[in-house]
Tab-separated table of C-alpha atoms in Angstrom:
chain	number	residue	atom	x	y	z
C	841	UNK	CA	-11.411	15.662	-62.414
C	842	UNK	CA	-12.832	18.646	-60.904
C	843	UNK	CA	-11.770	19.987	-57.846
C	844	UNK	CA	-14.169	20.575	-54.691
C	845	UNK	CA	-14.932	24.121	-53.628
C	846	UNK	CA	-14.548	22.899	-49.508
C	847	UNK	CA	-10.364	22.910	-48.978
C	848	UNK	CA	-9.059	19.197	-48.351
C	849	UNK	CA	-7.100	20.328	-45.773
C	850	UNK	CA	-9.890	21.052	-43.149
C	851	UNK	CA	-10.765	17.093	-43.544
C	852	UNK	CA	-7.092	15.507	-43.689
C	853	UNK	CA	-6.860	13.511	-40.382
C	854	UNK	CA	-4.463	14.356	-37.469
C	855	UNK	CA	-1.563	13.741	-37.950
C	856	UNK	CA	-0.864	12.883	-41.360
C	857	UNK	CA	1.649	11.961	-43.368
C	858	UNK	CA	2.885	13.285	-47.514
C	859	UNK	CA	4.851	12.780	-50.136
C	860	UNK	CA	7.290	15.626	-50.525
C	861	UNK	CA	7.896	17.611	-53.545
C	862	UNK	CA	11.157	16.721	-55.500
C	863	UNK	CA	12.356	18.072	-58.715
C	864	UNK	CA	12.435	14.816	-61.236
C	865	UNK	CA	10.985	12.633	-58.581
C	866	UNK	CA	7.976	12.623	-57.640
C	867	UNK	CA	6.130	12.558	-61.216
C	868	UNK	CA	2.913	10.417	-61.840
C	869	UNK	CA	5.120	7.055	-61.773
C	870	UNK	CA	6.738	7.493	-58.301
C	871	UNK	CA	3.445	8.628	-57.190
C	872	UNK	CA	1.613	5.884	-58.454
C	873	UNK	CA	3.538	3.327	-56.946
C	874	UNK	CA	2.905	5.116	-53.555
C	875	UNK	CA	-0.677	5.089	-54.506
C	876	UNK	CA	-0.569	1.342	-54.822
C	877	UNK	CA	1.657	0.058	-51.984
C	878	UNK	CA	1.139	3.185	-49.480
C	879	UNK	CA	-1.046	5.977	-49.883
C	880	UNK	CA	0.414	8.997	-47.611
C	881	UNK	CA	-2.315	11.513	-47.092
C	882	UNK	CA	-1.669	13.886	-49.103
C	883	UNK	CA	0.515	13.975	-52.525
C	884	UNK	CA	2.504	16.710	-54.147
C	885	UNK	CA	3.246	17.112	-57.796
C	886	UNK	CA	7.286	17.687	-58.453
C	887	UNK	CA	7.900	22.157	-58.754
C	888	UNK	CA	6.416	23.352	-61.879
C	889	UNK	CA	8.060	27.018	-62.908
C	890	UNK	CA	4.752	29.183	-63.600
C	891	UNK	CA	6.280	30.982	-66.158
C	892	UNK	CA	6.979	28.579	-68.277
C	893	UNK	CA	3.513	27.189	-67.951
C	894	UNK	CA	2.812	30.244	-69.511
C	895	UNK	CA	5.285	29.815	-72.712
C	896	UNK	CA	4.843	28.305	-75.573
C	897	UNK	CA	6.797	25.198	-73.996
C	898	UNK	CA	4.303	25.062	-71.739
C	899	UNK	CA	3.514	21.320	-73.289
C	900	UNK	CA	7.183	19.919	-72.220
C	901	UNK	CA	6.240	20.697	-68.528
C	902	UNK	CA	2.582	19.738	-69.018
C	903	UNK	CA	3.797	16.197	-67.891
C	904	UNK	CA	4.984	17.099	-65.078
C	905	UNK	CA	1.677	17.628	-63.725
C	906	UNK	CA	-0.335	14.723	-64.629
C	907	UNK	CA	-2.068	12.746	-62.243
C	908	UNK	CA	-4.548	10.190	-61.264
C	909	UNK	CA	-8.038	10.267	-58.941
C	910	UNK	CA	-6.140	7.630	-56.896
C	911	UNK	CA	-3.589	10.163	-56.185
C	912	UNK	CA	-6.229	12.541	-54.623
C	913	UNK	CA	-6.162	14.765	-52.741
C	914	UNK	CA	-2.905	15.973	-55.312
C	915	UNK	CA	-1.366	19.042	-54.971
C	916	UNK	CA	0.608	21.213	-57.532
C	917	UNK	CA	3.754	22.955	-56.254
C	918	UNK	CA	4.442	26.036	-58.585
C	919	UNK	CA	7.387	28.737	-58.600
C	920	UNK	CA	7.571	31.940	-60.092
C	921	UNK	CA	8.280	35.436	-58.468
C	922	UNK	CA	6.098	37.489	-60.966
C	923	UNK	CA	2.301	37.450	-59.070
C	924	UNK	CA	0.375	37.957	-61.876
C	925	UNK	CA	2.135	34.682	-63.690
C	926	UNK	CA	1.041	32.855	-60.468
C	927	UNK	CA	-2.913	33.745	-60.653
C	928	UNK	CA	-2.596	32.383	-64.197
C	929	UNK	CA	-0.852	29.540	-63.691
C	930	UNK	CA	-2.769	28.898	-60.257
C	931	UNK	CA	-6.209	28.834	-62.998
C	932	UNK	CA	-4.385	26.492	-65.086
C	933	UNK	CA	-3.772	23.927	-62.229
C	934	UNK	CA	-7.651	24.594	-60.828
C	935	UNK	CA	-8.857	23.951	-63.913
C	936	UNK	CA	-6.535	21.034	-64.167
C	937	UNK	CA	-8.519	19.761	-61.217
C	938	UNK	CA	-5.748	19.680	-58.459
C	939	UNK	CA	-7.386	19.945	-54.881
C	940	UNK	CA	-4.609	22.570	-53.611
C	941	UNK	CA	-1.729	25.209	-55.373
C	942	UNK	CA	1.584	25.251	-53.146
C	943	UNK	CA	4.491	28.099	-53.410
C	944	UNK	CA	8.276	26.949	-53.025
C	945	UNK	CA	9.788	29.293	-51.300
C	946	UNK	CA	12.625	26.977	-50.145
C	947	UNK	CA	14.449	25.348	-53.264
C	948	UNK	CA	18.202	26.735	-53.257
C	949	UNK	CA	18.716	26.073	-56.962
C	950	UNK	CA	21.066	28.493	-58.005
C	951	UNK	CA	19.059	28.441	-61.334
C	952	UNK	CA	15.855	28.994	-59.774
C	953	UNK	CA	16.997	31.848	-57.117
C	954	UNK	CA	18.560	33.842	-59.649
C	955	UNK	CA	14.767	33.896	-61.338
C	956	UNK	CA	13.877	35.767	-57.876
C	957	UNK	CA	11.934	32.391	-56.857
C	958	UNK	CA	12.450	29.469	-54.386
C	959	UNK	CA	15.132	30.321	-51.368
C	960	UNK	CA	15.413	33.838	-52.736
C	961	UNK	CA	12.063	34.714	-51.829
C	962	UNK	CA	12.981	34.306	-48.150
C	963	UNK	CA	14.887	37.474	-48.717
C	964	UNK	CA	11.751	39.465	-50.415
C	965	UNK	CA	9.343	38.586	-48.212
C	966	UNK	CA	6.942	41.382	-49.479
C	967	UNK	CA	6.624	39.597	-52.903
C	968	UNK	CA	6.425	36.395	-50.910
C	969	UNK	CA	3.019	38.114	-49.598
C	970	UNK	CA	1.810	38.760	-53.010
C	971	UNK	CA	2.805	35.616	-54.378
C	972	UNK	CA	0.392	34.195	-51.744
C	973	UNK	CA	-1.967	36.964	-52.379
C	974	UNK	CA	-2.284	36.313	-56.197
C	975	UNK	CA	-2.534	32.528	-56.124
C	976	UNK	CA	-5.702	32.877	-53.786
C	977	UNK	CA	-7.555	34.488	-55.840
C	978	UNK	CA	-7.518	31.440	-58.058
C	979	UNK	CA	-10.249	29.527	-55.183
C	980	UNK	CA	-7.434	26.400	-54.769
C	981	UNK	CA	-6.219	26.242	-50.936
C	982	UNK	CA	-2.649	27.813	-51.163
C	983	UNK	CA	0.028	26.480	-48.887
C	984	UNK	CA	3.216	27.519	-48.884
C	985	UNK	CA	6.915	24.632	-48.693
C	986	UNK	CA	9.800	26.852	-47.289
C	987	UNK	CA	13.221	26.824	-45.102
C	988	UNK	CA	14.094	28.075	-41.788
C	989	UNK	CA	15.731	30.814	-43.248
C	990	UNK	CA	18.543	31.503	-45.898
C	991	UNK	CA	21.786	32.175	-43.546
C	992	UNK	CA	20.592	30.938	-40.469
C	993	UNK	CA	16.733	30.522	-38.810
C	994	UNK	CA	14.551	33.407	-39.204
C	995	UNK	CA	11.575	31.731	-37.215
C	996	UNK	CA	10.062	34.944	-36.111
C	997	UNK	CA	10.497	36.816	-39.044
C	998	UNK	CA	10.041	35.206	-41.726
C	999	UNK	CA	7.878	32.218	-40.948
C	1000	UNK	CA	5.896	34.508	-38.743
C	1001	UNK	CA	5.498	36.854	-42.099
C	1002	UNK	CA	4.210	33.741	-43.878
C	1003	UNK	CA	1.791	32.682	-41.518
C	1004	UNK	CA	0.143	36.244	-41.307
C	1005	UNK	CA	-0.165	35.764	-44.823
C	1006	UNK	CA	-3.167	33.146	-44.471
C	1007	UNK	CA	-1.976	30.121	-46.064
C	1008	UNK	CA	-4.176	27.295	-44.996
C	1009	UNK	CA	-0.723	24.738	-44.471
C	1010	UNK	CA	3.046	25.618	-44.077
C	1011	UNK	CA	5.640	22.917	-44.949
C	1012	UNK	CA	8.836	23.427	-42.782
C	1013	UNK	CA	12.389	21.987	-44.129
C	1014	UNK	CA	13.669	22.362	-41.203
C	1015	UNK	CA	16.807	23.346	-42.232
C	1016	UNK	CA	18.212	26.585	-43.732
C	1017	UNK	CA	18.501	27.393	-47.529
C	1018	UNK	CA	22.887	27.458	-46.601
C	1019	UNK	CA	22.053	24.242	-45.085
C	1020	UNK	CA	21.563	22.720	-48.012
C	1021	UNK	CA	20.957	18.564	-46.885
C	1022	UNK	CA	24.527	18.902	-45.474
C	1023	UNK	CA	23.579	18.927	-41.490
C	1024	UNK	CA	20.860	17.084	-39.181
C	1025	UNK	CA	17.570	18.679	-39.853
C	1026	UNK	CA	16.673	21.157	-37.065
C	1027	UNK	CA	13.608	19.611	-35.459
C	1028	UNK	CA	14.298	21.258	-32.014
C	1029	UNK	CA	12.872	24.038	-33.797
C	1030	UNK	CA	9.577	23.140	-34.553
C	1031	UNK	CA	8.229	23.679	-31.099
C	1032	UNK	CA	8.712	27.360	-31.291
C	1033	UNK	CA	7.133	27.394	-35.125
C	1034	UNK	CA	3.918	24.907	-33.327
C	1035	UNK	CA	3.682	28.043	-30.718
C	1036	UNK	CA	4.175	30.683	-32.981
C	1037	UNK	CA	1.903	29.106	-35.332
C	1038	UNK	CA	-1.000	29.121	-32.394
C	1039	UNK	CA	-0.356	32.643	-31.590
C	1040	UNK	CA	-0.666	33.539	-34.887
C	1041	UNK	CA	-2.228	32.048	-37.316
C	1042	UNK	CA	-4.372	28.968	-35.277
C	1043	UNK	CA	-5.630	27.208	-38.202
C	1044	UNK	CA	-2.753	26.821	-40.637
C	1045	UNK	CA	-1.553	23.335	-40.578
C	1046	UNK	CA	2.269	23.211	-39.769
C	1047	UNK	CA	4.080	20.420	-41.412
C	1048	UNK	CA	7.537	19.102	-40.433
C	1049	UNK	CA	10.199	17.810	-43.120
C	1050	UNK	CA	13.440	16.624	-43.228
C	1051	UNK	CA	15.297	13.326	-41.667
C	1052	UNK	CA	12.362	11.151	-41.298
C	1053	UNK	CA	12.880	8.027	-41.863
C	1054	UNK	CA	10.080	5.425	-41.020
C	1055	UNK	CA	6.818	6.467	-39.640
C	1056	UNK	CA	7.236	5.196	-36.175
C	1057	UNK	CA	9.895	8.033	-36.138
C	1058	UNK	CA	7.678	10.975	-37.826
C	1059	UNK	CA	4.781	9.892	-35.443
C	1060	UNK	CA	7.185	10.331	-32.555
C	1061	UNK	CA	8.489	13.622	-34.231
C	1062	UNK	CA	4.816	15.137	-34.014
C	1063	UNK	CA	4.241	14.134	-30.336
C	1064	UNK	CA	7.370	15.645	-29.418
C	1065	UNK	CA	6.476	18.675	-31.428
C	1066	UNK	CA	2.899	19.223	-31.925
C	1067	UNK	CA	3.670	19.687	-36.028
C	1068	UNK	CA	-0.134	18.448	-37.530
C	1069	UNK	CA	2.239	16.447	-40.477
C	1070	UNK	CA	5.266	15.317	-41.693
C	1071	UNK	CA	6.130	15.065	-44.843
C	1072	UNK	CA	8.762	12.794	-46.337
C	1073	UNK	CA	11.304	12.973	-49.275
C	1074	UNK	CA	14.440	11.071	-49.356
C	1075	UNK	CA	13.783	8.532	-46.811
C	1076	UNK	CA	10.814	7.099	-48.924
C	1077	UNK	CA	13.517	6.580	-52.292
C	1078	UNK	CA	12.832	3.086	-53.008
C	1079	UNK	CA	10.104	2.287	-50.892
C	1080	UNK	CA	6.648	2.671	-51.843
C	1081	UNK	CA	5.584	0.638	-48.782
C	1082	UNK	CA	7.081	3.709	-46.590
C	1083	UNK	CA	3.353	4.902	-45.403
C	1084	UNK	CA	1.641	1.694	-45.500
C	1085	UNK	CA	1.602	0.697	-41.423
C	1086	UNK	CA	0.730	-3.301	-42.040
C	1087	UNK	CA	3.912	-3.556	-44.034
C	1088	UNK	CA	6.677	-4.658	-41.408
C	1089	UNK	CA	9.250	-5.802	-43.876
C	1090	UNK	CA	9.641	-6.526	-47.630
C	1091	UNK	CA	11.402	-9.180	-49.247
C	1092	UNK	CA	14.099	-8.521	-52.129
C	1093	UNK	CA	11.584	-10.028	-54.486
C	1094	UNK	CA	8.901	-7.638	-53.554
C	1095	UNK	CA	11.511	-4.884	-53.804
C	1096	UNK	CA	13.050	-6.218	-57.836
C	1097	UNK	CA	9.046	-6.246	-58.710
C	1098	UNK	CA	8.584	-3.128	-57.615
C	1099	UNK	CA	11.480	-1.813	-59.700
C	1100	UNK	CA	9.751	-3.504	-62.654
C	1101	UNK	CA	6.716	-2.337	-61.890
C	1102	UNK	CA	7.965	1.373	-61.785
C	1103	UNK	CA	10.208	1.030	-64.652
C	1104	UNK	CA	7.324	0.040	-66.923
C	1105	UNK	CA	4.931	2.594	-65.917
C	1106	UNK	CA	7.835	5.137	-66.034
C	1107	UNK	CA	7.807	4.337	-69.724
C	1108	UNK	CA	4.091	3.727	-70.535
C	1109	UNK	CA	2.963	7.516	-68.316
C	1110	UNK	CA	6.563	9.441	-69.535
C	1111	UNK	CA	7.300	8.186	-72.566
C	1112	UNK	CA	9.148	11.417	-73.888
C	1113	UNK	CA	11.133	12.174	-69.813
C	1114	UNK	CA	14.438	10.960	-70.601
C	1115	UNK	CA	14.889	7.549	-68.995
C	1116	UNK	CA	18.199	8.345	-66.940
C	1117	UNK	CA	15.900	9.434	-64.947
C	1118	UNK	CA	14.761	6.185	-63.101
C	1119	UNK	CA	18.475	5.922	-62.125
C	1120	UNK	CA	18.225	7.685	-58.646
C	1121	UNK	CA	15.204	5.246	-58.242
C	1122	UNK	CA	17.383	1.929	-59.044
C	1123	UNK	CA	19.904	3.337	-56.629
C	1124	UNK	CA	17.756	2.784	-53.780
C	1125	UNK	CA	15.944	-0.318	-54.372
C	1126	UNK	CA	18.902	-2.085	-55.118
C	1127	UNK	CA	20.128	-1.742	-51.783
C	1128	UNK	CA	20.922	-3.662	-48.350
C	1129	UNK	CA	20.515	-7.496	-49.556
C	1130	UNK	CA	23.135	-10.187	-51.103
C	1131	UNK	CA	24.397	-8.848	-54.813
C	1132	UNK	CA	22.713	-5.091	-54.983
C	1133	UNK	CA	25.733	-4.129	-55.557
C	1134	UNK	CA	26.599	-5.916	-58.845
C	1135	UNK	CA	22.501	-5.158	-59.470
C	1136	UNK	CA	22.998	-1.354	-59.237
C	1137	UNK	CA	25.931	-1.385	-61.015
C	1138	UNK	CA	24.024	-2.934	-64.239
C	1139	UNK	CA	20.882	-0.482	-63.670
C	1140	UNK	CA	22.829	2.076	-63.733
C	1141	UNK	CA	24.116	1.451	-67.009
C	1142	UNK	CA	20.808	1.255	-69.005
C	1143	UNK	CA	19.490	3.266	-71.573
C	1144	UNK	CA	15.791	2.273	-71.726
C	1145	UNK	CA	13.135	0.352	-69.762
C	1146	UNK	CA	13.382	-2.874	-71.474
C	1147	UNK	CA	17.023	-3.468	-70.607
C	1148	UNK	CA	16.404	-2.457	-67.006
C	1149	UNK	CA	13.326	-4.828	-66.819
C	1150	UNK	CA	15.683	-7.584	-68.634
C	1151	UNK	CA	18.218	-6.991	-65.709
C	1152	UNK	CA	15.797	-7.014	-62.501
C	1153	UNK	CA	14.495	-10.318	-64.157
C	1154	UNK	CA	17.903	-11.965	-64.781
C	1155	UNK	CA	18.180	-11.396	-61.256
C	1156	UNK	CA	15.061	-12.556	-60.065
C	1157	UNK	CA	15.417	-16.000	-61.686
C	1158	UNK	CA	19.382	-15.799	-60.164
C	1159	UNK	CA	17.177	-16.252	-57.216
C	1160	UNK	CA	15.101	-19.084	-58.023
C-alpha cells in the first residue's frame, strides 16, 4: 500500500478522465463500483477536514479515506486553513499510501468557509500559497480543486496565483463559488486558463469540471479547450459504466443489480456511515425506464440495506 516516490501524474495518459470529489459520495463503495464497471483515470477520495484528522475523532473520519489497490492511482482531497495541520495530515495520507494529497479551495459550505477553508481561501490567497507550500513538504504530488473565483472569475488573479504556486494538477469548477450549481458551467473560460496555464506554469495539468455529461461530450470539451482532463461529478450519479467506452447502453436489469451490488458493499465497507446515505444514489438509478418512479419512491423510504436489496429484487422478479 505504499506509495511510489515518481508522481502519477507525469504517466496519466492524455486526456484523461476522474472521478470528482463529493462530500458523502464518493467513499470506497461508489468508488468501487466505478472500479468494477469503469475505471476513470484517476480517483479522488470525498474532502477530509485535516484538523479533525488530527483530533481525537480522527477514527470517525478514518473511513472516509479507505481505499483499495484497484482504485489506484487514489487521491486524498484534504481541507484545513492552518498549514502546519496540513503537513501533518498530508504524512498521515502518505503514509496511508495515497499516490497524491489535493487542497479544496472551492467548496462553498458555509460551514467549511467560516473555518477559513474551501471557497474562502480564494479570498486569502497568501495562505492558499502556504497551504500548498506545507503539504509539499510531505513528498505526495499536491494538486489543488478550486472555482473561478468567489463573486465573479478571477482567472488572472487568482488561478494565475495558484499556478505560480507549483502544483503539479489544477482542477477547474468552472463556475464561481456565488455560482453555486445554479448556472451553465463556464467552459468558454477554459481557453484563457489552457493559455495562461502555458505561460505560466507549462507542466501543471489543467483539469476541466462541471456539466459533463457522457464522455463523447468531455472528449469534445478538451479539443475545444486544450484542458489535459475532465473530471466528472454529478453526471456519473448512478452510473458506474460512465467511463467505460465499450458500454453503449445498459439495461434496467443491469442498472437494479448495480443498486444491489452497491447497497451491499455500502453496508459490508461502511458499516457504521449512516445508511440514508445511499439515498442520493437510489435517486439516480431508479430513473428513465417503466415504474422508477414507484421504485424510488420505496428506496427512498428504507432504513437499512436489506430492505433496499428486498425492494430492487421485488422489482426485478416484477420483471420476469
Amino acid at each position: 500500500m505504499k506509495n511510489s516516490s515518481r508522481s502519477f501524474w507525469k504517466t496519466v495518459p492524455k486526456p484523461f478522465f476522474s472521478l470528482a470529489p463529493m462530500a458523502d459520495v464518493t467513499d470506497v463503495a461508489f468508488r468501487t463500483m466505478f472500479a468494477t464497471y469503469g475505471k476513470p483515470d484517476v480517483l479522488w477520495t470525498e474532502f477530509v477536514s485535516a484538523d479533525g484528522l488530527l483530533s481525537p475523532g480522527r477514527e470517525a473520519l478514518a473511513v472516509d479515506l479507505l481505499f483499495e489497490d484497484n482504485q489506484r492511482p487514489i487521491v486524498a482531497q484534504l481541507f484545513t486553513s492552518n498549514p502546519d495541520h496540513m503537513y501533518e495530515a498530508g504524512v498521515l495520507v502518505r503514509d496511508m499510501g495515497f499516490d497524491g494529497l489535493d487542497i479544496n479551495m472551492g467548496c462553498p459550505d458555509r460551514s467549511v468557509e467560516k473555518q477559513g477553508c474551501g471557497a474562502a481561501l480564494m479570498r486569502d490567497p497568501d495562505r492558499a500559497v502556504s497551504l500548498i507550500a506545507a503539504a509539499k513538504k510531505t513528498g505526495l504530488p499536491v494538486s489543488v480543486k478550486t472555482r473561478l473565483g468567489y463573486r465573479q472569475e478571477e482567472i488572472d488573479t487568482w488561478i494565475r496565483t495558484l499556478l505560480l504556486a507549483g502544483i503539479e494538477a489544477l482542477s477547474v469548477h468552472l463556475r464561481t463559488r456565488n455560482d453555486l450549481s445554479k448556472v451553465p458551467a463556464r467552459w468558454d473560460l477554459m481557453q484563457r486558463i489552457v493559455a495562461l496555464r502555458d505561460a505560466t506554469a507549462p507542466e501543471t495539468l489543467v483539469i476541466g469540471n462541471g456539466d459533463v455529461v457522457s464522455l463523447q461530450d468531455g472528449l469534445r470539451r478538451v479539443h475545444e479547450t486544450g484542458c489535459d482532463g475532465i473530471m466528472v461529478g454529478r453526471g456519473a450519479f448512478g452510473n458506474p459504466w460512465f467511463f467505460n467506452a465499450s458500454v453503449d447502453t445498459v439495461s434496467v436489469e443491469q442498472k437494479i443489480n448495480a443498486l444491489i451490488e452497491h447497497t451491499n458493499l455500502f453496508s459490508s465497507l461502511l458499516p457504521r456511515k449512516h445508511f440514508a446515505i445511499m439515498r442520493k444514489h437510489y435517486k439516480a438509478y431508479a430513473q428513465g425506464f417503466p415504474g422508477a418512479k414507484d421504485l424510488r419512491i420505496a428506496l427512498m423510504e428504507t432504513e437499512h440495506a436489506g430492505h433496499a436489496v428486498r425492494i430492487a429484487r421485488s422489482f426485478l422478479s416484477s420483471r420476469s
